[in-house]
Amino acid sequence: MMDVINNFLIPFLDLKLLSLVALGTFAGIYIGAIPGLSVTMAVSILISFTFSWDVLPAISLMIGIYMGGVYGGSRTAILLNIPGAPSAIATALDGFPMAQRGEAGEAIGITTVMSFFGGLVGIIVLAAAAPSVSAFAIRFQPRDYMLLAVLGILLVGSLSGDSLVKGVFAGAMGLMIGSIGLDPLTMDQRFTFGSTAMMGGISFIAVMIGMFGVSEALIQLHSMKTPGVKQVINRIVPSFGTIRKYLPLSLQSSAIGVIIGALPGTGGDIAALMAYDHAKRVTKNPEVPFGKGAREGLVAPETANNAAVGGAFIPMMTLGIPGDSVTAIMIGALFIHGLHPGPMLMVEQPHMFWFIVGCLTLANVFMLIFGLTGIKIFVKVVEMPRTVLIPLILLLSIVGAYAVNNSLTDVYWMLGFGVLGYFMRLYGYSLGPVILGVILSRLLDDNWRRAIISDQESLPRLMHGIVTSPLSLTLFLAVIFIFVSKTPLWAMIKRGRA
Amino acid sequence: MIRKLLGATLALGLTTLPALAEYPEKEIQGIIQWGAGGSTDTVMRAVTPHAEKALGGTIVMQNVTGGVGAIALNQVANGDADGYQILFGAENPLLYKVMALGDKDYSDFTPINILARGIPILVARPDAPFNTYPEMIAYINAHPKDVKFGSTGPGGLPSVVTAMINQKTPIDVTFVPYDGDGPALTALQGGAIDVMPAVLGAAVEGIKGGTMKTIALFDTEASSALPDAPTIVSTNPEFGDLLPWGPFFGVFVKKGTPDDIVAKLTAAYAEGAKAEDFLALMDGRGFKMMNISGDEAQAFLAKWQSTTAWLVQDAGLTKASPADFGIPKP
């Protein structure tokens, strides 16, 4: 036990490690906030940068960046309606309307505190229950991932705004975009028209930046004359009462985040969207409607995506299996530094586990501190005149799209999708479903094929597998329930009972 | 006239001057075919700092992913043959032509160094009802289609190892495709698949931790990383003519790069590949060091391409016959 505490406290007591975690978290917030600069990218650059370092400082810096980066994505989502990372897409839905009402400071405050809370829950689960959670996560079969993806597709209902039909259309378009490129399972080319540049598919980040960034800039051209929204800053840190009010929702969202984060095939982006949907479902009477600036719409995705960080470490630390793309790179880093991430890591080097838990906790605290300072300067972004803001958004979008793969092709895609996104918004199509479709496309496509191939291409066998596995059956019933609850049939049943 | 000539000579002298300067006189661009954190990336980023020291220059590494590495390969092939663009690649390009993924491969490049190769290993989930290769074959024959093999698409290591098995004893199993051996090994541990042909380095920790078990090492000799793992030739010597085989990591420049530059880079990487910590890393990840260059590397590439292309051709996985591209039958 003393050993555990000692190793947990290493990053707190060693000044060098402490400052590296702080530096990483600080840098992470800004890297996360800039669309196109991703945590994955930053951590992979750090690998070569920290090659000659000792393992502890290298890990401290990476964990700081990871924690800060997941949170940082919310900044631009709230202030500019451009999610800095895929996991902040849901944050923009209600965060941006809040900023437009002059409540950017409050929105960032809630986001920060809730991210801290979610991060903490993730860390606690990692520390207390890692082996059992990973044993559960690894049980997910291809058919379960498929059902999870179908469950994700049903989120279109929550994301489509006023018209469900338009939402479904946008979602289907997203699925289609996601299927372009070399099919990873058969190496066949899909919709590439024989072009090598298309073989890699369309970068999902480029689509996201275009759809949100460029289209936002174009939309704002309509209101060149209106001045920026004056921000009222009287309350940044939410009161204890507010936190207590959202406590049940944030606990539920954290649970979603940890589980989705721990699954090797899914990460914070899907977790945040699912939590947003969950919030919409359980919140009976929001003070402000969802999509217009509901606080619940910030609380849920932000707790979930930070809880997913701790979740992603669960399979990594217990089995050497990455929970997401960042932990995949960190596994590589551990190898380089002579450790052997795998099932034996916890047995042979338990100190590493507690050191990482310590770093995560520390990074979470720094995230809270850095997140709550400097908000006053940040919200000025929204008050900027349009003539400055619009070129700034465009510049950020272009740099971001280029940075993804250092490829000019991505910049063209980004601009193209920006114009498309502008017209879609003009005609009342919400863009959330497009991104949802792109995120889920591979998950659904690959796992459906894996599931049916595993069952020798027989649908009855697949169904038999689903009804005999408790996990699959639960997911299957959830899909049915959510689907039926959105149809008129459900309303009829409910009325009949009442 | 004389003045004009003089001017021309001077101009000529000035333009040729930089070429006479010592290579490398500016930063070299290093293009890695695969994404950050992958095995190609790790190996290349580990060896390059040592090679830089030997070379006395800077190599800026960049990941250019997509199209199974074809996008990176084309980028370097379309650049200048001046030694300022280096391709860090794996084995895949040697199958581009037969898989219809591109019309270029390593024949458009000069190998600087073939650093190392991976060792294929056949692993199974711990509770699979067989422990050795002959037992596995017997079980598969008794239960056609029941055993699930993980695969990673035609041309990948699992498809080649499976083609080897099929060439010796045709097996009737179900292939479940995954996008990489990492996700497939995860699925193996969760019981979604039963058997996976993987590269030793990816499986070694799982085997040590008991989350998967070895069926056979597809190599002619035992590995120091896993000394107890039985080699396939110890139970089935007929595999001897196909082995050793394995995915490899290589450093390349565009064909036509001046000989002195090739020589300098070759010397630098040969030196870099001898570095202590690089060797330790490769050993830990279960890769077999090769560190070959020049004609030896050319011969290795030719043999690899011929063996593999015809294996996948005979397994019916290709889109075009190797014969169409003049790839000789082994």
GROMACS .gro file of N, CA, C and O in nm, chain B residues 85-190:
model
  424
  583GLN      N    1   1.530   1.324  -5.053
  583GLN     CA    2   1.405   1.263  -5.009
  583GLN      C    3   1.432   1.115  -4.988
  583GLN      O    4   1.476   1.046  -5.079
  584ILE      N    5   1.408   1.069  -4.866
  584ILE     CA    6   1.429   0.929  -4.836
  584ILE      C    7   1.295   0.866  -4.806
  584ILE      O    8   1.211   0.926  -4.739
  585LEU      N    9   1.274   0.746  -4.858
  585LEU     CA   10   1.151   0.673  -4.829
  585LEU      C   11   1.178   0.569  -4.721
  585LEU      O   12   1.270   0.488  -4.734
  586PHE      N   13   1.098   0.573  -4.615
  586PHE     CA   14   1.107   0.471  -4.511
  586PHE      C   15   0.987   0.381  -4.527
  586PHE      O   16   0.874   0.423  -4.500
  587GLY      N   17   1.010   0.263  -4.574
  587GLY     CA   18   0.896   0.180  -4.609
  587GLY      C   19   0.900   0.041  -4.551
  587GLY      O   20   0.995   0.000  -4.486
  588ALA      N   21   0.791  -0.031  -4.577
  588ALA     CA   22   0.781  -0.170  -4.537
  588ALA      C   23   0.767  -0.255  -4.664
  588ALA      O   24   0.794  -0.206  -4.773
  589GLU      N   25   0.725  -0.379  -4.649
  589GLU     CA   26   0.726  -0.472  -4.761
  589GLU      C   27   0.616  -0.449  -4.865
  589GLU      O   28   0.630  -0.488  -4.979
  590ASN      N   29   0.507  -0.382  -4.823
  590ASN     CA   30   0.386  -0.375  -4.905
  590ASN      C   31   0.405  -0.335  -5.052
  590ASN      O   32   0.341  -0.395  -5.139
  591PRO      N   33   0.491  -0.235  -5.084
  591PRO     CA   34   0.500  -0.192  -5.224
  591PRO      C   35   0.534  -0.305  -5.321
  591PRO      O   36   0.497  -0.298  -5.438
  592LEU      N   37   0.601  -0.409  -5.273
  592LEU     CA   38   0.639  -0.517  -5.364
  592LEU      C   39   0.515  -0.592  -5.415
  592LEU      O   40   0.526  -0.671  -5.509
  593LEU      N   41   0.401  -0.569  -5.353
  593LEU     CA   42   0.279  -0.634  -5.401
  593LEU      C   43   0.182  -0.537  -5.469
  593LEU      O   44   0.076  -0.577  -5.514
  594TYR      N   45   0.219  -0.408  -5.476
  594TYR     CA   46   0.128  -0.310  -5.536
  594TYR      C   47   0.083  -0.352  -5.675
  594TYR      O   48  -0.033  -0.340  -5.709
  595LYS      N   49   0.178  -0.397  -5.757
  595LYS     CA   50   0.145  -0.426  -5.897
  595LYS      C   51   0.043  -0.538  -5.906
  595LYS      O   52  -0.058  -0.524  -5.974
  596VAL      N   53   0.066  -0.648  -5.835
  596VAL     CA   54  -0.027  -0.760  -5.846
  596VAL      C   55  -0.159  -0.732  -5.775
  596VAL      O   56  -0.262  -0.790  -5.808
  597MET      N   57  -0.158  -0.640  -5.678
  597MET     CA   58  -0.284  -0.608  -5.610
  597MET      C   59  -0.353  -0.489  -5.675
  597MET      O   60  -0.454  -0.440  -5.623
  598ALA      N   61  -0.299  -0.439  -5.786
  598ALA     CA   62  -0.356  -0.324  -5.859
  598ALA      C   63  -0.367  -0.201  -5.769
  598ALA      O   64  -0.465  -0.128  -5.773
  599LEU      N   65  -0.265  -0.179  -5.687
  599LEU     CA   66  -0.266  -0.061  -5.600
  599LEU      C   67  -0.176   0.049  -5.653
  599LEU      O   68  -0.168   0.157  -5.597
  600GLY      N   69  -0.103   0.019  -5.759
  600GLY     CA   70  -0.015   0.122  -5.814
  600GLY      C   71   0.076   0.060  -5.918
  600GLY      O   72   0.087  -0.063  -5.927
  601ASP      N   73   0.139   0.143  -5.999
  601ASP     CA   74   0.226   0.089  -6.103
  601ASP      C   75   0.373   0.105  -6.069
  601ASP      O   76   0.461   0.083  -6.149
  602LYS      N   77   0.400   0.149  -5.945
  602LYS     CA   78   0.539   0.163  -5.902
  602LYS      C   79   0.565   0.068  -5.786
  602LYS      O   80   0.476   0.038  -5.708
  603ASP      N   81   0.689   0.022  -5.774
  603ASP     CA   82   0.729  -0.050  -5.654
  603ASP      C   83   0.876  -0.022  -5.627
  603ASP      O   84   0.930   0.074  -5.681
  604TYR      N   85   0.942  -0.106  -5.549
  604TYR     CA   86   1.080  -0.076  -5.513
  604TYR      C   87   1.177  -0.087  -5.631
  604TYR      O   88   1.293  -0.051  -5.618
  605SER      N   89   1.131  -0.139  -5.746
  605SER     CA   90   1.221  -0.140  -5.862
  605SER      C   91   1.247   0.002  -5.912
  605SER      O   92   1.338   0.026  -5.989
  606ASP      N   93   1.165   0.098  -5.868
  606ASP     CA   94   1.190   0.238  -5.903
  606ASP      C   95   1.279   0.306  -5.799
  606ASP      O   96   1.297   0.427  -5.802
  607PHE      N   97   1.332   0.228  -5.707
  607PHE     CA   98   1.411   0.284  -5.597
  607PHE      C   99   1.546   0.210  -5.584
  607PHE      O  100   1.562   0.100  -5.635
  608THR      N  101   1.637   0.273  -5.515
  608THR     CA  102   1.763   0.208  -5.480
  608THR      C  103   1.761   0.182  -5.329
  608THR      O  104   1.742   0.276  -5.252
  609PRO      N  105   1.776   0.055  -5.287
  609PRO     CA  106   1.773   0.030  -5.142
  609PRO      C  107   1.899   0.083  -5.074
  609PRO      O  108   2.010   0.064  -5.124
  610ILE      N  109   1.878   0.154  -4.964
  610ILE     CA  110   1.990   0.203  -4.883
  610ILE      C  111   2.023   0.099  -4.777
  610ILE      O  112   2.137   0.067  -4.749
  611ASN      N  113   1.917   0.047  -4.715
  611ASN     CA  114   1.936  -0.055  -4.612
  611ASN      C  115   1.806  -0.131  -4.591
  611ASN      O  116   1.700  -0.069  -4.581
  612ILE      N  117   1.815  -0.263  -4.589
  612ILE     CA  118   1.701  -0.341  -4.541
  612ILE      C  119   1.737  -0.372  -4.396
  612ILE      O  120   1.828  -0.449  -4.368
  613LEU      N  121   1.667  -0.305  -4.306
  613LEU     CA  122   1.710  -0.304  -4.166
  613LEU      C  123   1.684  -0.436  -4.095
  613LEU      O  124   1.772  -0.491  -4.030
  614ALA      N  125   1.561  -0.483  -4.105
  614ALA     CA  126   1.524  -0.598  -4.025
  614ALA      C  127   1.398  -0.660  -4.083
  614ALA      O  128   1.333  -0.602  -4.166
  615ARG      N  129   1.369  -0.781  -4.035
  615ARG     CA  130   1.241  -0.840  -4.076
  615ARG      C  131   1.166  -0.891  -3.954
  615ARG      O  132   1.226  -0.920  -3.850
  616GLY      N  133   1.036  -0.900  -3.969
  616GLY     CA  134   0.953  -0.955  -3.863
  616GLY      C  135   0.946  -1.106  -3.877
  616GLY      O  136   0.972  -1.161  -3.985
  617ILE      N  137   0.913  -1.174  -3.768
  617ILE     CA  138   0.900  -1.319  -3.771
  617ILE      C  139   0.752  -1.352  -3.756
  617ILE      O  140   0.691  -1.314  -3.656
  618PRO      N  141   0.694  -1.423  -3.853
  618PRO     CA  142   0.553  -1.458  -3.839
  618PRO      C  143   0.534  -1.566  -3.733
  618PRO      O  144   0.619  -1.654  -3.716
  619ILE      N  145   0.424  -1.555  -3.662
  619ILE     CA  146   0.392  -1.654  -3.560
  619ILE      C  147   0.242  -1.681  -3.566
  619ILE      O  148   0.163  -1.590  -3.591
  620LEU      N  149   0.206  -1.807  -3.547
  620LEU     CA  150   0.065  -1.844  -3.546
  620LEU      C  151   0.023  -1.855  -3.399
  620LEU      O  152   0.078  -1.935  -3.325
  621VAL      N  153  -0.073  -1.770  -3.357
  621VAL     CA  154  -0.118  -1.776  -3.219
  621VAL      C  155  -0.266  -1.811  -3.214
  621VAL      O  156  -0.339  -1.788  -3.311
  622ALA      N  157  -0.309  -1.864  -3.101
  622ALA     CA  158  -0.450  -1.900  -3.083
  622ALA      C  159  -0.497  -1.849  -2.949
  622ALA      O  160  -0.415  -1.818  -2.860
  623ARG      N  161  -0.629  -1.839  -2.932
  623ARG     CA  162  -0.680  -1.800  -2.800
  623ARG      C  163  -0.649  -1.912  -2.702
  623ARG      O  164  -0.641  -2.030  -2.741
  624PRO      N  165  -0.628  -1.877  -2.574
  624PRO     CA  166  -0.574  -1.976  -2.479
  624PRO      C  167  -0.660  -2.101  -2.463
  624PRO      O  168  -0.607  -2.209  -2.438
  625ASP      N  169  -0.792  -2.088  -2.480
  625ASP     CA  170  -0.878  -2.205  -2.460
  625ASP      C  171  -0.914  -2.274  -2.591
  625ASP      O  172  -1.008  -2.353  -2.596
  626ALA      N  173  -0.841  -2.245  -2.698
  626ALA     CA  174  -0.866  -2.315  -2.825
  626ALA      C  175  -0.836  -2.464  -2.806
  626ALA      O  176  -0.741  -2.498  -2.736
  627PRO      N  177  -0.915  -2.551  -2.872
  627PRO     CA  178  -0.900  -2.695  -2.847
  627PRO      C  179  -0.782  -2.760  -2.920
  627PRO      O  180  -0.791  -2.874  -2.964
  628PHE      N  181  -0.674  -2.689  -2.936
  628PHE     CA  182  -0.553  -2.748  -2.996
  628PHE      C  183  -0.432  -2.670  -2.947
  628PHE      O  184  -0.444  -2.552  -2.911
  629ASN      N  185  -0.316  -2.737  -2.942
  629ASN     CA  186  -0.197  -2.672  -2.888
  629ASN      C  187  -0.080  -2.667  -2.986
  629ASN      O  188   0.010  -2.587  -2.969
  630THR      N  189  -0.083  -2.757  -3.086
  630THR     CA  190   0.029  -2.760  -3.179
  630THR      C  191  -0.025  -2.749  -3.321
  630THR      O  192  -0.146  -2.759  -3.344
  631TYR      N  193   0.066  -2.728  -3.414
  631TYR     CA  194   0.024  -2.713  -3.553
  631TYR      C  195  -0.047  -2.838  -3.605
  631TYR      O  196  -0.157  -2.827  -3.660
  632PRO      N  197   0.012  -2.960  -3.586
  632PRO     CA  198  -0.060  -3.079  -3.635
  632PRO      C  199  -0.197  -3.096  -3.569
  632PRO      O  200  -0.294  -3.130  -3.638
  633GLU      N  201  -0.206  -3.066  -3.440
  633GLU     CA  202  -0.337  -3.074  -3.373
  633GLU      C  203  -0.437  -2.978  -3.434
  633GLU      O  204  -0.554  -3.010  -3.453
  634MET      N  205  -0.388  -2.859  -3.466
  634MET     CA  206  -0.476  -2.757  -3.524
  634MET      C  207  -0.529  -2.805  -3.659
  634MET      O  208  -0.650  -2.795  -3.686
  635ILE      N  209  -0.440  -2.856  -3.742
  635ILE     CA  210  -0.482  -2.904  -3.874
  635ILE      C  211  -0.584  -3.017  -3.858
  635ILE      O  212  -0.687  -3.020  -3.927
  636ALA      N  213  -0.559  -3.109  -3.764
  636ALA     CA  214  -0.652  -3.219  -3.742
  636ALA      C  215  -0.788  -3.167  -3.700
  636ALA      O  216  -0.892  -3.211  -3.749
  637TYR      N  217  -0.789  -3.067  -3.610
  637TYR     CA  218  -0.915  -3.011  -3.562
  637TYR      C  219  -0.990  -2.942  -3.676
  637TYR      O  220  -1.112  -2.958  -3.691
  638ILE      N  221  -0.915  -2.866  -3.756
  638ILE     CA  222  -0.980  -2.795  -3.868
  638ILE      C  223  -1.042  -2.895  -3.965
  638ILE      O  224  -1.155  -2.876  -4.012
  639ASN      N  225  -0.970  -3.003  -3.992
  639ASN     CA  226  -1.023  -3.102  -4.086
  639ASN      C  227  -1.148  -3.170  -4.029
  639ASN      O  228  -1.238  -3.206  -4.105
  640ALA      N  229  -1.151  -3.186  -3.897
  640ALA     CA  230  -1.267  -3.250  -3.835
  640ALA      C  231  -1.386  -3.154  -3.825
  640ALA      O  232  -1.500  -3.197  -3.819
  641HIS      N  233  -1.357  -3.023  -3.819
  641HIS     CA  234  -1.465  -2.924  -3.806
  641HIS      C  235  -1.453  -2.818  -3.915
  641HIS      O  236  -1.412  -2.705  -3.886
  642PRO      N  237  -1.487  -2.853  -4.039
  642PRO     CA  238  -1.469  -2.754  -4.147
  642PRO      C  239  -1.547  -2.625  -4.119
  642PRO      O  240  -1.658  -2.630  -4.067
  643LYS      N  241  -1.485  -2.512  -4.151
  643LYS     CA  242  -1.545  -2.377  -4.140
  643LYS      C  243  -1.562  -2.328  -3.996
  643LYS      O  244  -1.591  -2.211  -3.973
  644ASP      N  245  -1.546  -2.415  -3.897
  644ASP     CA  246  -1.573  -2.374  -3.760
  644ASP      C  247  -1.464  -2.283  -3.702
  644ASP      O  248  -1.493  -2.194  -3.623
  645VAL      N  249  -1.341  -2.310  -3.741
  645VAL     CA  250  -1.230  -2.233  -3.685
  645VAL      C  251  -1.222  -2.098  -3.755
  645VAL      O  252  -1.228  -2.089  -3.877
  646LYS      N  253  -1.214  -1.991  -3.673
  646LYS     CA  254  -1.208  -1.856  -3.730
  646LYS      C  255  -1.064  -1.804  -3.728
  646LYS      O  256  -1.003  -1.794  -3.623
  647PHE      N  257  -1.013  -1.773  -3.846
  647PHE     CA  258  -0.880  -1.714  -3.861
  647PHE      C  259  -0.896  -1.563  -3.878
  647PHE      O  260  -0.980  -1.519  -3.954
  648GLY      N  261  -0.812  -1.487  -3.810
  648GLY     CA  262  -0.810  -1.344  -3.836
  648GLY      C  263  -0.731  -1.317  -3.963
  648GLY      O  264  -0.639  -1.391  -3.996
  649SER      N  265  -0.769  -1.213  -4.036
  649SER     CA  266  -0.690  -1.175  -4.154
  649SER      C  267  -0.685  -1.024  -4.161
  649SER      O  268  -0.758  -0.955  -4.091
  650THR      N  269  -0.597  -0.971  -4.245
  650THR     CA  270  -0.587  -0.825  -4.257
  650THR      C  271  -0.592  -0.781  -4.401
  650THR      O  272  -0.529  -0.686  -4.440
  651GLY      N  273  -0.667  -0.852  -4.483
  651GLY     CA  274  -0.679  -0.812  -4.623
  651GLY      C  275  -0.572  -0.878  -4.707
  651GLY      O  276  -0.465  -0.914  -4.657
  652PRO      N  277  -0.602  -0.899  -4.836
  652PRO     CA  278  -0.509  -0.970  -4.923
  652PRO      C  279  -0.374  -0.897  -4.933
  652PRO      O  280  -0.371  -0.776  -4.949
  653GLY      N  281  -0.267  -0.971  -4.925
  653GLY     CA  282  -0.134  -0.911  -4.936
  653GLY      C  283  -0.069  -0.888  -4.800
  653GLY      O  284   0.051  -0.876  -4.791
  654GLY      N  285  -0.148  -0.884  -4.694
  654GLY     CA  286  -0.093  -0.866  -4.560
  654GLY      C  287  -0.029  -0.995  -4.510
  654GLY      O  288  -0.049  -1.102  -4.568
  655LEU      N  289   0.045  -0.985  -4.401
  655LEU     CA  290   0.114  -1.103  -4.347
  655LEU      C  291   0.020  -1.222  -4.324
  655LEU      O  292   0.052  -1.333  -4.365
  656PRO      N  293  -0.097  -1.202  -4.262
  656PRO     CA  294  -0.183  -1.318  -4.239
  656PRO      C  295  -0.222  -1.389  -4.369
  656PRO      O  296  -0.226  -1.513  -4.371
  657SER      N  297  -0.247  -1.310  -4.475
  657SER     CA  298  -0.287  -1.375  -4.600
  657SER      C  299  -0.171  -1.456  -4.659
  657SER      O  300  -0.193  -1.561  -4.718
  658VAL      N  301  -0.049  -1.407  -4.642
  658VAL     CA  302   0.066  -1.480  -4.695
  658VAL      C  303   0.091  -1.608  -4.615
  658VAL      O  304   0.112  -1.715  -4.672
  659VAL      N  305   0.084  -1.597  -4.482
  659VAL     CA  306   0.105  -1.716  -4.399
  659VAL      C  307  -0.005  -1.819  -4.429
  659VAL      O  308   0.022  -1.938  -4.441
  660THR      N  309  -0.128  -1.770  -4.442
  660THR     CA  310  -0.237  -1.861  -4.476
  660THR      C  311  -0.215  -1.927  -4.612
  660THR      O  312  -0.241  -2.047  -4.629
  661ALA      N  313  -0.164  -1.847  -4.706
  661ALA     CA  314  -0.135  -1.904  -4.838
  661ALA      C  315  -0.028  -2.013  -4.828
  661ALA      O  316  -0.035  -2.115  -4.897
  662MET      N  317   0.070  -1.991  -4.740
  662MET     CA  318   0.174  -2.094  -4.718
  662MET      C  319   0.110  -2.222  -4.666
  662MET      O  320   0.139  -2.332  -4.712
  663ILE      N  321   0.022  -2.205  -4.565
  663ILE     CA  322  -0.044  -2.323  -4.506
  663ILE      C  323  -0.125  -2.395  -4.613
  663ILE      O  324  -0.117  -2.517  -4.628
  664ASN      N  325  -0.201  -2.317  -4.689
  664ASN     CA  326  -0.285  -2.375  -4.793
  664ASN      C  327  -0.206  -2.447  -4.900
  664ASN      O  328  -0.251  -2.546  -4.957
  665GLN      N  329  -0.087  -2.396  -4.927
  665GLN     CA  330  -0.005  -2.461  -5.029
  665GLN      C  331   0.037  -2.601  -4.983
  665GLN      O  332   0.049  -2.692  -5.062
  666LYS      N  333   0.057  -2.616  -4.851
  666LYS     CA  334   0.102  -2.745  -4.798
  666LYS      C  335  -0.017  -2.835  -4.765
  666LYS      O  336  -0.019  -2.951  -4.801
  667THR      N  337  -0.114  -2.782  -4.692
  667THR     CA  338  -0.236  -2.858  -4.660
  667THR      C  339  -0.355  -2.766  -4.675
  667THR      O  340  -0.372  -2.675  -4.592
  668PRO      N  341  -0.436  -2.782  -4.776
  668PRO     CA  342  -0.552  -2.694  -4.790
  668PRO      C  343  -0.642  -2.704  -4.666
  668PRO      O  344  -0.671  -2.815  -4.619
  669ILE      N  345  -0.682  -2.590  -4.611
  669ILE     CA  346  -0.766  -2.589  -4.490
  669ILE      C  347  -0.896  -2.515  -4.520
  669ILE      O  348  -0.898  -2.422  -4.600
  670ASP      N  349  -1.003  -2.559  -4.454
  670ASP     CA  350  -1.133  -2.497  -4.472
  670ASP      C  351  -1.171  -2.424  -4.342
  670ASP      O  352  -1.225  -2.483  -4.250
  671VAL      N  353  -1.137  -2.294  -4.336
  671VAL     CA  354  -1.166  -2.216  -4.216
  671VAL      C  355  -1.239  -2.089  -4.257
  671VAL      O  356  -1.249  -2.057  -4.375
  672THR      N  357  -1.291  -2.016  -4.158
  672THR     CA  358  -1.358  -1.888  -4.185
  672THR      C  359  -1.259  -1.775  -4.157
  672THR      O  360  -1.200  -1.770  -4.051
  673PHE      N  361  -1.242  -1.687  -4.255
  673PHE     CA  362  -1.150  -1.575  -4.237
  673PHE      C  363  -1.228  -1.451  -4.197
  673PHE      O  364  -1.318  -1.409  -4.268
  674VAL      N  365  -1.193  -1.393  -4.083
  674VAL     CA  366  -1.259  -1.270  -4.038
  674VAL      C  367  -1.160  -1.155  -4.055
  674VAL      O  368  -1.053  -1.155  -3.996
  675PRO      N  369  -1.196  -1.057  -4.138
  675PRO     CA  370  -1.100  -0.951  -4.169
  675PRO      C  371  -1.093  -0.841  -4.062
  675PRO      O  372  -1.194  -0.797  -4.010
  676TYR      N  373  -0.973  -0.799  -4.029
  676TYR     CA  374  -0.950  -0.687  -3.937
  676TYR      C  375  -0.857  -0.587  -4.005
  676TYR      O  376  -0.784  -0.624  -4.096
  677ASP      N  377  -0.859  -0.463  -3.956
  677ASP     CA  378  -0.769  -0.366  -4.018
  677ASP      C  379  -0.640  -0.354  -3.939
  677ASP      O  380  -0.613  -0.254  -3.876
  678GLY      N  381  -0.561  -0.458  -3.941
  678GLY     CA  382  -0.431  -0.456  -3.875
  678GLY      C  383  -0.422  -0.568  -3.774
  678GLY      O  384  -0.524  -0.619  -3.726
  679ASP      N  385  -0.300  -0.610  -3.741
  679ASP     CA  386  -0.290  -0.724  -3.650
  679ASP      C  387  -0.318  -0.684  -3.505
  679ASP      O  388  -0.359  -0.768  -3.425
  680GLY      N  389  -0.304  -0.555  -3.472
  680GLY     CA  390  -0.340  -0.510  -3.337
  680GLY      C  391  -0.486  -0.539  -3.304
  680GLY      O  392  -0.516  -0.612  -3.210
  681PRO      N  393  -0.580  -0.482  -3.383
  681PRO     CA  394  -0.722  -0.509  -3.359
  681PRO      C  395  -0.756  -0.659  -3.365
  681PRO      O  396  -0.840  -0.707  -3.289
  682ALA      N  397  -0.690  -0.733  -3.455
  682ALA     CA  398  -0.720  -0.875  -3.466
  682ALA      C  399  -0.675  -0.950  -3.341
  682ALA      O  400  -0.745  -1.038  -3.291
  683LEU      N  401  -0.558  -0.913  -3.287
  683LEU     CA  402  -0.512  -0.981  -3.165
  683LEU      C  403  -0.600  -0.945  -3.045
  683LEU      O  404  -0.620  -1.027  -2.956
  684THR      N  405  -0.654  -0.822  -3.045
  684THR     CA  406  -0.751  -0.786  -2.942
  684THR      C  407  -0.873  -0.877  -2.952
  684THR      O  408  -0.921  -0.928  -2.851
  685ALA      N  409  -0.921  -0.896  -3.075
  685ALA     CA  410  -1.038  -0.982  -3.097
  685ALA      C  411  -1.008  -1.125  -3.055
  685ALA      O  412  -1.094  -1.195  -3.001
  686LEU      N  413  -0.885  -1.169  -3.078
  686LEU     CA  414  -0.845  -1.304  -3.039
  686LEU      C  415  -0.857  -1.320  -2.887
  686LEU      O  416  -0.906  -1.420  -2.836
  687GLN      N  417  -0.813  -1.218  -2.814
  687GLN     CA  418  -0.818  -1.224  -2.668
  687GLN      C  419  -0.962  -1.219  -2.617
  687GLN      O  420  -0.991  -1.266  -2.508
  688GLY      N  421  -1.051  -1.160  -2.697
  688GLY     CA  422  -1.191  -1.155  -2.658
  688GLY      C  423  -1.270  -1.274  -2.709
  688GLY      O  424  -1.390  -1.281  -2.689
   0.00000   0.00000   0.00000
